[in-house]
Amino acid sequence: MIKSLRTTLTAAVATGTLVTLAPGAGATVPVPPQKVTVDVASVNGSGCRPGSASVAVAPDNSAFTVTYSEYLAQAGGGVPTTEGRKNCLLSLLVHVPQGFTYAVSKVDYRGYGNLQPGAVGTQKASYYFQGMSQTAYRTHTFRGALDDNWQTTDTTEIEALVFAPCGAQRNFNINTELRAEVGSSDSTKTSYITVDSTDGSISTKYHFSWKQCPAR
């Protein structure tokens, strides 16, 4: 079990850093003026053992980032078949001021791939609030030969955003998966794909969207 981590978001009221569209209204909603905190409730999975994932908040409070240090899937070259699929379930508790709620409108994934010609790497992710239906997996496929950083972006249109229920505290769950497959490549050579970079400086970024809850 990873030790609980709390990160503080200080709203940039003076600069108006983040504005989002309230669904159906067409009006802008600023970041809440009070502090917002994110607790890591749990991290589980073969791709993120305890201590190998960390969370930080962007300086402008528009997003939070997750950095993985050991999230790697590999295949070929005598690597055990169990190393070909890795997953991570990250459960977050986002505390927002009264009268506001949030959604995650865009996610930027970055990593590194070293795939032999004919090998295949796959990155998948889904998101959901506790007690609500899980979104469909967003899937991105990479085909060898590849020896470079990679980046993908999952974006949700304004009208399709799923916001946390107003007045209820629900964990926000992020379910991700990495796969490496030999495919038609030389099975004596190892291929791999990671959610990080060669120097460990690249993170996954989750972008917030905010809206105000109806007055009670």
Coordinates of C-alpha atoms in Angstrom, one line a residue:
M1 CA 0.0 0.0 0.0
I2 CA 1.5 3.3 -1.0
K3 CA 1.7 6.0 1.7
S4 CA -1.1 8.6 1.4
L5 CA 0.1 11.7 -0.4
R6 CA -1.6 15.1 -0.3
T7 CA -0.8 17.9 -2.7
T8 CA -2.2 21.4 -2.4
L9 CA -3.5 23.4 -5.4
T10 CA -3.5 27.2 -4.7
A11 CA -6.0 28.8 -7.1
A12 CA -4.6 31.5 -9.4
V13 CA -7.4 34.0 -8.9
A14 CA -5.4 37.1 -9.8
T15 CA -4.3 35.8 -13.1
G16 CA -7.4 33.8 -14.1
T17 CA -5.2 31.0 -15.2
L18 CA -7.9 28.3 -15.8
V19 CA -11.3 28.8 -17.3
T20 CA -13.7 26.1 -18.6
L21 CA -17.0 26.0 -20.2
A22 CA -20.0 25.1 -18.0
P23 CA -22.0 22.5 -20.0
G24 CA -24.9 24.0 -21.9
A25 CA -24.3 27.5 -20.6
G26 CA -21.4 28.7 -22.7
A27 CA -20.1 30.8 -19.7
T28 CA -16.6 30.6 -18.2
V29 CA -16.0 29.3 -14.7
P30 CA -12.8 30.2 -13.0
V31 CA -10.7 27.9 -10.7
P32 CA -12.2 27.9 -7.2
P33 CA -10.6 30.6 -5.1
Q34 CA -10.1 28.2 -2.1
K35 CA -7.4 25.5 -1.9
V36 CA -8.0 22.2 -3.6
T37 CA -6.3 19.1 -2.4
V38 CA -5.6 15.7 -4.0
D39 CA -5.1 12.6 -1.8
V40 CA -3.7 9.4 -3.3
A41 CA -6.0 6.8 -1.8
S42 CA -4.4 3.8 -3.3
V43 CA -2.0 2.6 -6.1
N44 CA -2.3 -1.0 -7.2
G45 CA -1.0 -3.1 -10.1
S46 CA 1.9 -4.8 -11.6
G47 CA 3.1 -1.6 -13.3
C48 CA 3.1 0.6 -10.2
R49 CA 4.3 -1.2 -7.1
P50 CA 4.3 0.8 -3.8
G51 CA 6.7 3.7 -4.0
S52 CA 7.1 3.7 -7.8
A53 CA 4.4 6.3 -8.6
S54 CA 4.1 9.9 -7.4
V55 CA 1.7 12.8 -7.9
A56 CA 2.3 16.6 -8.3
V57 CA 0.1 19.6 -9.2
A58 CA 0.9 22.0 -12.0
P59 CA 1.9 25.5 -10.9
D60 CA -1.1 27.1 -12.6
N61 CA -3.5 24.6 -11.0
S62 CA -4.9 23.5 -14.3
A63 CA -3.8 19.8 -14.0
F64 CA -2.1 17.2 -11.9
T65 CA 0.7 14.9 -13.1
V66 CA 1.5 11.3 -12.3
T67 CA 5.1 10.1 -12.7
Y68 CA 5.9 6.4 -12.9
S69 CA 9.4 5.1 -12.3
E70 CA 8.9 1.3 -13.1
Y71 CA 5.9 1.1 -15.5
L72 CA 7.4 -1.1 -18.2
A73 CA 6.1 -3.9 -20.4
Q74 CA 8.5 -6.1 -22.4
A75 CA 8.5 -9.2 -24.6
G76 CA 11.0 -11.3 -26.5
G77 CA 14.6 -12.2 -25.7
G78 CA 13.7 -14.8 -23.1
V79 CA 11.7 -12.3 -21.0
P80 CA 8.9 -14.1 -19.0
T81 CA 5.5 -13.8 -20.7
T82 CA 4.1 -12.2 -17.5
E83 CA 6.2 -9.1 -18.3
G84 CA 4.3 -8.5 -21.5
R85 CA 1.3 -7.0 -19.7
K86 CA 1.4 -4.4 -16.9
N87 CA -1.4 -2.4 -15.3
C88 CA -2.0 0.3 -12.7
L89 CA -5.1 1.3 -10.9
L90 CA -4.7 4.7 -9.3
S91 CA -7.5 5.9 -6.9
L92 CA -7.5 9.7 -6.1
L93 CA -9.6 11.7 -3.6
V94 CA -9.9 15.3 -4.9
H95 CA -11.2 17.7 -2.3
V96 CA -12.9 20.7 -3.9
P97 CA -14.5 23.8 -2.2
Q98 CA -18.2 23.8 -1.6
G99 CA -20.2 24.9 -4.7
F100 CA -17.7 23.5 -7.2
T101 CA -17.2 20.2 -9.0
Y102 CA -14.7 19.0 -11.5
A103 CA -14.1 16.7 -14.5
V104 CA -10.9 15.6 -16.3
S105 CA -11.2 16.9 -19.8
K106 CA -7.8 15.8 -21.3
V107 CA -5.0 13.5 -20.5
D108 CA -1.5 13.6 -22.0
Y109 CA 0.5 10.3 -21.8
R110 CA 4.2 10.3 -22.5
G111 CA 6.7 7.5 -22.5
Y112 CA 9.4 5.7 -24.4
G113 CA 9.4 2.7 -26.7
N114 CA 12.1 0.4 -28.0
L115 CA 10.3 -2.0 -30.3
Q116 CA 12.0 -4.3 -32.8
P117 CA 10.7 -4.3 -36.4
G118 CA 7.4 -6.2 -36.3
A119 CA 6.9 -5.9 -32.5
V120 CA 3.8 -4.1 -31.1
G121 CA 3.2 -1.9 -28.0
T122 CA -0.2 -0.9 -26.7
Q123 CA -1.2 1.8 -24.2
K124 CA -4.7 1.8 -22.8
A125 CA -6.6 3.9 -20.2
S126 CA -10.0 4.4 -18.7
Y127 CA -11.4 6.8 -16.1
Y128 CA -14.4 6.8 -13.7
F129 CA -15.7 8.1 -10.5
Q130 CA -16.4 5.7 -7.6
G131 CA -19.9 4.3 -8.0
M132 CA -20.3 5.4 -11.6
S133 CA -19.8 3.5 -14.9
Q134 CA -16.3 3.1 -16.2
T135 CA -15.5 4.9 -19.4
A136 CA -14.6 2.9 -22.5
Y137 CA -10.9 2.2 -22.8
R138 CA -8.9 4.6 -25.0
T139 CA -6.3 2.5 -26.9
H140 CA -3.2 3.6 -28.7
T141 CA -1.0 1.2 -30.6
F142 CA 2.7 1.5 -31.6
R143 CA 4.4 -0.7 -34.1
G144 CA 8.1 -1.4 -34.5
A145 CA 10.6 -0.4 -35.5
L146 CA 10.5 2.3 -32.8
D147 CA 13.3 3.7 -30.6
D148 CA 12.0 7.0 -29.4
N149 CA 9.8 8.9 -27.0
W150 CA 6.0 8.7 -27.7
Q151 CA 3.0 10.8 -26.7
T152 CA -0.7 10.3 -26.9
T153 CA -3.6 12.6 -25.8
D154 CA -7.1 11.5 -24.8
T155 CA -9.6 14.4 -25.1
T156 CA -13.3 14.6 -24.0
E157 CA -15.6 17.1 -25.6
I158 CA -17.3 19.6 -23.3
E159 CA -20.8 18.1 -23.8
A160 CA -19.5 14.6 -23.0
L161 CA -17.6 15.5 -19.7
V162 CA -18.5 13.5 -16.7
F163 CA -18.4 15.6 -13.5
A164 CA -18.1 14.4 -10.0
P165 CA -21.6 14.5 -8.3
C166 CA -22.1 17.8 -6.5
G167 CA -22.1 17.5 -2.8
A168 CA -20.6 14.0 -2.8
Q169 CA -17.1 12.8 -2.2
R170 CA -16.2 10.2 -4.8
N171 CA -12.8 8.7 -5.6
F172 CA -11.6 9.4 -9.1
N173 CA -10.1 6.1 -10.5
I174 CA -7.6 5.9 -13.4
N175 CA -7.1 2.4 -14.8
T176 CA -4.2 2.1 -17.3
E177 CA -2.5 -0.8 -19.1
L178 CA 0.7 -1.4 -21.1
R179 CA 1.3 -4.3 -23.4
A180 CA 4.4 -5.4 -25.4
E181 CA 4.0 -8.2 -28.0
V182 CA 6.7 -9.9 -30.1
G183 CA 4.4 -9.9 -33.2
S184 CA 6.4 -10.7 -36.3
S185 CA 9.7 -9.5 -34.8
D186 CA 12.8 -11.6 -34.0
S187 CA 11.7 -13.4 -30.8
T188 CA 15.3 -13.6 -29.6
K189 CA 15.4 -9.8 -29.2
T190 CA 13.6 -7.8 -26.5
S191 CA 11.1 -5.1 -27.2
Y192 CA 9.7 -2.8 -24.5
I193 CA 7.4 0.2 -23.9
T194 CA 7.3 2.4 -20.8
V195 CA 5.1 5.2 -19.3
D196 CA 8.0 7.4 -18.5
S197 CA 11.1 8.6 -20.3
T198 CA 14.7 7.5 -20.5
D199 CA 15.6 10.2 -17.9
G200 CA 12.5 9.8 -15.8
S201 CA 11.4 13.4 -16.3
I202 CA 8.2 12.8 -18.3
S203 CA 4.9 12.6 -16.5
T204 CA 1.3 11.8 -17.4
K205 CA -0.8 15.0 -17.2
Y206 CA -4.5 15.1 -16.2
H207 CA -6.2 18.4 -17.1
F208 CA -9.1 19.7 -14.9
S209 CA -12.3 21.2 -16.0
W210 CA -14.4 23.1 -13.4
K211 CA -18.0 24.0 -13.0
Q212 CA -20.2 25.5 -10.3
C213 CA -22.8 23.4 -8.6
P214 CA -26.5 24.6 -8.4
A215 CA -27.2 26.6 -5.3
R216 CA -29.1 24.7 -2.7

